[in-house]
Amino acid sequence: MTKQVLFTTLMLGLTLASVRAQTIETPANTALTIAANMTLPSGRELQIDGSSFLKMLPGTTGNVMMGLGSGAVNTTGRFSTYLGHNSGYVATADSNTFVGYQSGYAVTSGKSNTYFGAGAGRSNATGSRNTFIGRNTGPGITNGDDNVYIGYNTGLNDQGDQNTFLGSGAGVLMADNQALYNATALGFGAQVSASNALILGRNANVGIGTTAPKTRLEVVSETADNSGFRLTNLTANSRPTLATDQFLTVNDNGDVVKASYRVKISRVNDWSDKVFETGYVLKPLNEVEQFINANKHLSGIPSAEAMVKDGVEATQLNAKLLEKIEELTLYLIELKKDSQAKNTRIEALEKQVQELSKK
C-alpha cells in the first residue's frame, strides 16, 4: 500500500492554540473523504506529499491558489488566482489570473496577466497586462507587455509588445529575437515580420462582402458598377507623380490588371473614315477661315474653356483629330489638283509665247 500523506492544520472542534500538524494516511488511488467541516487558519496550507495544494492566505490579499505548487513562492502578491499544478509557481506580483498546468510558471514581477491553458505564458517572467488563451501560448516570450495570444502554441518567436496573434501557430516569422510592436497576425499559422503591420491568414484569400474570395483580395460592393473601394487621399484633383502610358483597370471579371492605352470604338460610324466616303461635304476653306477667326479653334474640336470645364472622352477626341487630318489631306489633294491644272495652263501659255516670239 502506498502512503498518501496530507499535512494540514485542521480546525476540527479544536481551538487555534491547540492546532498542530496532522497526518492522514489513505490507500493509493483512494479518495480522501472528510465528513466534518474543516477550517484552515489564515496563512496555512493544505499539502499533499509535502507539496502545497491549497493555500489559505489572509482574506485581505484577495488571492486564490489551488493546485500542487500553485503560487508556491508568493507571500506578498495580492488579487491573484492560480488554478493548476505549478501555476504561478514563482509569481510574486499582483492581479494575475493563471488557470492550467504550469500556466504563468516563471512569472515573477509581471502584473495583471491573464493566462488560460496548460503552459500558457509559462516563460513570461516580467511582462504585464498580457492575455494568453490556449495551450503553450507565448512559448518563448520573457518580458513582453500588452500582448494578446489566442490559440494553441500562438505567439511563436515573439519578444515584443502590443502584439495580437489569433490562431494556432500564429506569431513572428523568424526566431531571431526581433522585438515587434503593434503587429497583428490572424489565422492558422499566420506570421508577421514587421511592426505596425496586419497579416490576414497564411496564403489565404481575403474577402470583403463575399464569403468565397477567389483572389488575395476580393471586394464585393452592395451595389452594381461600384467598386466599394476608396482612396481618400488620392482623388481626381491629385497631381500625378509619374508620366506613363500604363495604368490599372479591370477586366470582364472585375480583376484589377495592368494595361496600356488602346483606342477602341464600338461602331464604325464613330470613327473618322466617313470623311473619305462619297458625298461627304468638305467645307470651303474660306468658311473654315471665318470659323477660326470667330471662335479661335477648329469646328468640331472643343475649345480650351470647354476642355477645362468638361474635358472630352479620349476616343472621341482622337476620332475628331483624325477627322481634321483627313479633311486636311483632302484639302491638300484639291490644292495639288489646282496646282497641277495651273502648271498645265502655264506650260501651255509659255509654249504659245515661245511660238509667237519666233515669228
Coordinates of C-alpha atoms in Angstrom, one line a residue:
M1 CA 0.0 0.0 0.0
T2 CA 1.4 3.4 -1.0
K3 CA 1.0 6.1 1.6
Q4 CA -0.5 9.5 0.7
V5 CA 0.3 12.0 3.4
L6 CA -1.6 15.2 3.9
F7 CA 0.0 17.7 6.2
T8 CA -2.8 20.0 7.3
T9 CA -3.7 22.4 10.1
L10 CA -7.2 21.3 10.8
M11 CA -9.9 23.0 12.9
L12 CA -12.0 20.1 14.0
G13 CA -13.6 21.4 17.1
L14 CA -10.2 22.4 18.4
T15 CA -9.1 25.9 19.5
L16 CA -6.5 27.6 17.4
A17 CA -3.9 27.3 20.2
S18 CA -4.1 23.6 20.1
V19 CA -3.8 23.2 16.4
R20 CA -0.9 21.1 15.3
A21 CA 0.1 19.3 12.0
Q22 CA -1.8 16.1 11.4
T23 CA -1.1 13.2 9.0
I24 CA -3.9 11.3 7.3
E25 CA -2.9 8.1 5.5
T26 CA -5.1 6.7 2.7
P27 CA -4.5 3.7 0.3
A28 CA -3.1 4.6 -3.1
N29 CA -5.6 5.9 -5.7
T30 CA -8.3 6.1 -2.9
A31 CA -10.2 9.3 -2.4
L32 CA -9.9 11.0 0.9
T33 CA -13.3 12.0 2.4
I34 CA -13.6 14.4 5.2
A35 CA -17.1 14.2 6.7
A36 CA -16.8 17.1 9.2
N37 CA -16.2 20.8 8.4
M38 CA -12.5 21.7 8.0
T39 CA -11.2 25.2 8.5
L40 CA -7.7 26.2 7.7
P41 CA -6.4 29.3 9.6
S42 CA -5.2 32.3 7.6
G43 CA -1.7 31.8 6.3
R44 CA -1.9 27.9 6.5
E45 CA -1.9 25.5 3.6
L46 CA -3.1 22.0 2.6
Q47 CA -0.3 19.8 1.4
I48 CA -0.2 16.5 -0.5
D49 CA 3.1 14.5 -0.2
G50 CA 4.8 17.6 1.2
S51 CA 3.7 19.9 -1.6
S52 CA 1.3 22.8 -1.2
F53 CA -2.1 22.0 -2.8
L54 CA -4.4 24.8 -1.3
K55 CA -3.1 27.9 0.3
M56 CA -5.2 29.8 2.8
L57 CA -3.9 33.4 2.6
P58 CA -5.3 36.3 4.6
G59 CA -8.6 37.5 3.2
T60 CA -7.2 40.9 2.6
T61 CA -4.9 39.6 -0.1
G62 CA -7.7 38.5 -2.4
N63 CA -5.7 35.5 -3.6
V64 CA -7.0 32.1 -4.5
M65 CA -4.3 29.4 -5.1
M66 CA -5.2 25.8 -5.8
G67 CA -3.1 23.0 -7.2
L68 CA 0.2 21.4 -6.3
G69 CA 2.9 24.1 -6.3
S70 CA 0.5 26.9 -7.3
G71 CA 1.8 30.2 -6.1
A72 CA 4.4 28.4 -4.1
V73 CA 6.7 31.4 -3.7
N74 CA 4.0 34.1 -3.3
T75 CA 4.0 35.9 0.0
T76 CA 3.2 39.5 -0.9
G77 CA 1.2 39.5 -4.2
R78 CA -2.5 40.3 -4.0
F79 CA -5.7 39.9 -6.0
S80 CA -4.4 36.8 -7.9
T81 CA -6.0 33.5 -8.9
Y82 CA -3.8 30.5 -9.6
L83 CA -5.5 27.2 -10.5
G84 CA -3.5 24.2 -11.7
H85 CA -0.3 22.3 -10.9
N86 CA 2.6 24.8 -10.5
S87 CA 0.5 27.6 -11.9
G88 CA 2.2 30.9 -10.9
Y89 CA 4.9 28.9 -9.2
V90 CA 7.3 31.8 -8.6
A91 CA 4.9 34.7 -9.1
T92 CA 5.0 37.4 -6.5
A93 CA 3.2 40.3 -8.2
D94 CA -0.4 41.4 -8.1
S95 CA -3.6 40.8 -10.1
N96 CA -2.6 37.8 -12.1
T97 CA -5.0 35.0 -13.2
F98 CA -3.4 31.7 -14.2
V99 CA -5.5 28.7 -15.0
G100 CA -3.9 25.5 -16.2
Y101 CA -0.9 23.3 -15.7
Q102 CA 2.2 25.4 -15.3
S103 CA 0.4 28.5 -16.6
G104 CA 2.5 31.5 -15.7
Y105 CA 5.1 29.2 -14.2
A106 CA 8.1 31.6 -14.5
V107 CA 6.2 34.8 -13.9
T108 CA 7.9 36.9 -11.2
S109 CA 7.2 40.6 -11.3
G110 CA 4.7 40.6 -14.2
K111 CA 1.3 42.1 -13.2
S112 CA -2.3 42.0 -14.4
N113 CA -1.8 39.0 -16.7
T114 CA -4.5 36.5 -17.7
Y115 CA -3.3 33.1 -18.8
F116 CA -5.6 30.2 -19.6
G117 CA -4.3 26.8 -20.7
A118 CA -1.6 24.3 -19.9
G119 CA 1.8 26.1 -20.2
A120 CA 0.1 29.4 -21.2
G121 CA 2.6 32.3 -20.6
R122 CA 4.9 29.9 -18.9
S123 CA 8.1 31.8 -19.6
N124 CA 6.9 35.4 -19.5
A125 CA 8.7 36.4 -16.3
T126 CA 8.3 40.2 -16.2
G127 CA 5.7 41.1 -18.8
S128 CA 2.5 42.7 -17.7
R129 CA -1.1 43.1 -18.9
N130 CA -1.0 40.1 -21.3
T131 CA -3.9 37.9 -22.3
F132 CA -2.9 34.4 -23.4
I133 CA -5.6 31.7 -24.1
G134 CA -4.6 28.3 -25.3
R135 CA -2.1 25.6 -24.6
N136 CA 1.5 26.8 -24.8
T137 CA 0.5 30.3 -25.8
G138 CA 3.5 32.6 -25.7
P139 CA 6.1 29.8 -25.8
G140 CA 9.2 31.9 -25.9
I141 CA 8.3 35.4 -24.7
T142 CA 10.0 36.5 -21.4
N143 CA 9.1 40.2 -20.8
G144 CA 6.5 41.4 -23.3
D145 CA 3.7 43.7 -22.3
D146 CA 0.1 44.2 -23.6
N147 CA 0.1 41.2 -25.9
V148 CA -3.0 39.1 -26.8
Y149 CA -2.4 35.5 -28.0
I150 CA -5.3 33.1 -28.6
G151 CA -4.8 29.6 -29.9
Y152 CA -2.5 26.6 -29.5
N153 CA 1.2 27.5 -29.5
T154 CA 0.3 31.0 -30.5
G155 CA 2.9 33.9 -30.2
L156 CA 5.8 31.9 -31.7
N157 CA 9.1 33.8 -31.7
D158 CA 7.6 37.0 -30.3
Q159 CA 9.6 39.2 -27.9
G160 CA 7.7 42.5 -28.4
D161 CA 4.8 44.5 -27.0
Q162 CA 1.3 45.4 -28.0
N163 CA 1.0 42.4 -30.5
T164 CA -2.1 40.4 -31.3
F165 CA -1.9 36.8 -32.6
L166 CA -5.0 34.8 -33.2
G167 CA -4.9 31.2 -34.5
S168 CA -2.8 28.1 -33.8
G169 CA 0.8 28.8 -34.5
A170 CA 0.3 32.4 -35.4
G171 CA 3.3 34.6 -34.5
V172 CA 6.5 36.2 -35.7
L173 CA 8.1 35.0 -38.9
M174 CA 11.6 34.1 -37.8
A175 CA 13.2 33.2 -34.5
D176 CA 15.7 36.0 -34.5
N177 CA 14.6 37.6 -31.2
Q178 CA 13.3 40.6 -33.1
A179 CA 11.0 42.8 -31.0
L180 CA 7.9 43.8 -32.9
Y181 CA 5.4 46.3 -31.8
N182 CA 1.7 46.7 -32.7
A183 CA 2.0 43.7 -35.0
T184 CA -1.1 41.5 -35.8
A185 CA -1.3 38.1 -37.4
L186 CA -4.8 36.5 -37.7
G187 CA -5.4 32.9 -38.8
F188 CA -3.8 29.5 -38.6
G189 CA 0.0 29.8 -39.0
A190 CA -0.2 33.5 -39.9
Q191 CA 3.2 35.1 -39.4
V192 CA 4.2 38.8 -39.3
S193 CA 7.7 40.2 -39.7
A194 CA 7.3 44.0 -39.3
S195 CA 5.9 46.3 -36.6
N196 CA 2.7 48.2 -37.2
A197 CA 1.6 45.5 -39.6
L198 CA -1.5 43.4 -40.0
I199 CA -1.4 39.9 -41.6
L200 CA -4.6 38.1 -42.5
G201 CA -4.1 34.4 -42.8
R202 CA -1.4 32.2 -44.2
N203 CA -1.6 32.0 -48.0
A204 CA -5.3 32.9 -47.6
N205 CA -7.6 34.9 -49.8
V206 CA -9.4 37.8 -48.1
G207 CA -13.0 38.6 -48.9
I208 CA -14.9 41.8 -48.1
G209 CA -18.6 41.5 -48.9
T210 CA -18.1 37.9 -50.1
T211 CA -17.8 34.5 -48.4
A212 CA -15.8 32.9 -51.2
P213 CA -12.9 35.1 -52.3
K214 CA -11.0 33.8 -55.3
T215 CA -8.1 36.1 -55.2
R216 CA -5.8 37.5 -52.5
L217 CA -8.3 40.4 -52.0
E218 CA -11.8 40.4 -53.4
V219 CA -14.2 43.2 -52.7
V220 CA -17.9 42.9 -53.5
S221 CA -19.9 46.1 -53.2
E222 CA -23.5 46.2 -52.3
T223 CA -24.4 48.0 -55.5
A224 CA -23.5 47.2 -59.1
D225 CA -21.0 49.3 -61.0
N226 CA -19.4 50.4 -57.7
S227 CA -16.0 49.1 -56.6
G228 CA -16.7 49.6 -52.9
F229 CA -13.1 50.8 -52.7
R230 CA -11.9 54.3 -51.9
L231 CA -8.5 56.1 -51.8
T232 CA -9.4 59.1 -49.6
N233 CA -6.1 61.0 -50.2
L234 CA -5.8 60.1 -53.9
T235 CA -8.5 61.8 -55.9
A236 CA -9.2 63.3 -59.4
N237 CA -7.7 66.5 -58.1
S238 CA -4.4 64.9 -57.0
R239 CA -1.3 65.7 -59.1
P240 CA 0.3 62.8 -61.0
T241 CA 3.7 61.8 -59.9
L242 CA 4.6 59.7 -63.0
A243 CA 4.1 60.1 -66.7
T244 CA 3.3 56.7 -68.3
D245 CA 1.2 55.0 -70.9
Q246 CA 0.4 52.2 -68.4
F247 CA -2.4 52.1 -65.8
L248 CA -4.6 49.8 -63.7
T249 CA -8.0 48.9 -64.9
V250 CA -10.5 46.0 -64.6
N251 CA -11.2 43.1 -66.9
D252 CA -14.6 41.4 -67.6
N253 CA -14.3 39.5 -64.3
G254 CA -13.5 42.6 -62.2
D255 CA -9.9 41.6 -61.7
V256 CA -7.5 44.6 -61.4
V257 CA -5.0 44.3 -64.2
K258 CA -2.1 46.4 -65.6
A259 CA -2.9 47.8 -69.0
S260 CA -1.7 50.3 -71.6
Y261 CA -3.8 52.8 -73.5
R262 CA -5.7 51.5 -76.6
V263 CA -8.3 53.5 -78.5
K264 CA -11.3 51.4 -79.3
I265 CA -14.7 52.2 -80.8
S266 CA -18.0 50.2 -80.7
R267 CA -19.4 51.4 -84.0
V268 CA -17.8 52.0 -87.4
N269 CA -19.6 55.4 -87.7
D270 CA -17.8 56.6 -84.6
W271 CA -14.5 56.7 -86.5
S272 CA -13.3 59.3 -89.0
D273 CA -13.2 57.3 -92.2
K274 CA -16.6 58.8 -93.1
V275 CA -14.5 61.8 -94.4
F276 CA -13.5 59.7 -97.4
E277 CA -17.0 58.4 -98.1
T278 CA -18.7 59.6 -101.3
G279 CA -21.0 62.5 -100.5
Y280 CA -19.0 63.9 -97.6
V281 CA -19.3 67.7 -97.7
L282 CA -15.9 69.3 -97.3
K283 CA -16.3 72.9 -96.2
P284 CA -14.7 75.6 -98.4
L285 CA -11.5 77.0 -96.9
N286 CA -13.0 80.4 -96.7
E287 CA -15.7 79.1 -94.3
V288 CA -13.0 77.3 -92.3
E289 CA -11.1 80.6 -92.0
Q290 CA -14.2 82.5 -91.0
F291 CA -15.0 80.0 -88.2
I292 CA -11.4 80.1 -86.9
N293 CA -11.4 83.9 -86.8
A294 CA -14.6 83.9 -84.9
N295 CA -14.1 81.1 -82.4
K296 CA -10.3 80.6 -82.2
H297 CA -10.5 76.8 -82.6
L298 CA -11.4 74.3 -85.3
S299 CA -15.0 73.3 -85.9
G300 CA -15.9 70.1 -84.1
I301 CA -13.0 70.5 -81.7
P302 CA -13.7 71.6 -78.1
S303 CA -12.4 75.0 -77.1
A304 CA -9.8 75.4 -74.3
E305 CA -12.6 76.6 -72.0
A306 CA -14.7 73.5 -72.7
M307 CA -11.7 71.3 -72.0
V308 CA -11.1 72.9 -68.7
K309 CA -14.8 72.7 -67.7
D310 CA -15.9 69.3 -69.0
G311 CA -13.0 67.6 -70.8
V312 CA -13.6 65.1 -73.5
E313 CA -13.6 61.3 -73.9
A314 CA -10.2 60.3 -75.3
T315 CA -11.5 58.0 -78.1
Q316 CA -13.9 60.8 -79.3
L317 CA -11.1 63.3 -79.3
N318 CA -8.8 61.0 -81.2
A319 CA -11.5 60.5 -83.8
K320 CA -12.1 64.2 -84.2
L321 CA -8.4 65.0 -84.6
L322 CA -8.0 62.3 -87.2
E323 CA -11.1 63.7 -88.9
K324 CA -9.3 67.0 -89.2
I325 CA -6.2 65.4 -90.5
E326 CA -8.2 63.5 -93.1
E327 CA -10.0 66.7 -94.1
L328 CA -6.6 68.4 -94.4
T329 CA -5.5 65.6 -96.6
L330 CA -8.5 66.2 -98.9
Y331 CA -7.7 69.9 -99.0
L332 CA -4.1 69.1 -99.9
I333 CA -5.3 66.8 -102.7
E334 CA -7.5 69.6 -104.1
L335 CA -4.7 72.1 -103.8
K336 CA -2.4 69.7 -105.7
K337 CA -5.0 69.2 -108.4
D338 CA -5.4 73.0 -108.7
S339 CA -1.7 73.4 -108.7
Q340 CA -1.3 70.8 -111.5
A341 CA -4.0 72.4 -113.6
K342 CA -2.3 75.8 -113.2
N343 CA 1.0 74.4 -114.1
T344 CA -0.5 72.8 -117.2
R345 CA -2.0 76.2 -118.2
I346 CA 1.3 77.9 -117.5
E347 CA 3.2 75.4 -119.7
A348 CA 0.6 75.9 -122.5
L349 CA 1.0 79.7 -122.3
E350 CA 4.7 79.5 -122.2
K351 CA 4.6 77.4 -125.3
Q352 CA 2.4 79.9 -127.1
V353 CA 4.7 82.7 -126.1
Q354 CA 7.7 80.9 -127.5
E355 CA 5.9 80.2 -130.8
L356 CA 4.9 83.9 -131.1
S357 CA 8.4 85.0 -130.4
K358 CA 9.7 83.1 -133.3
K359 CA 7.5 84.9 -135.8

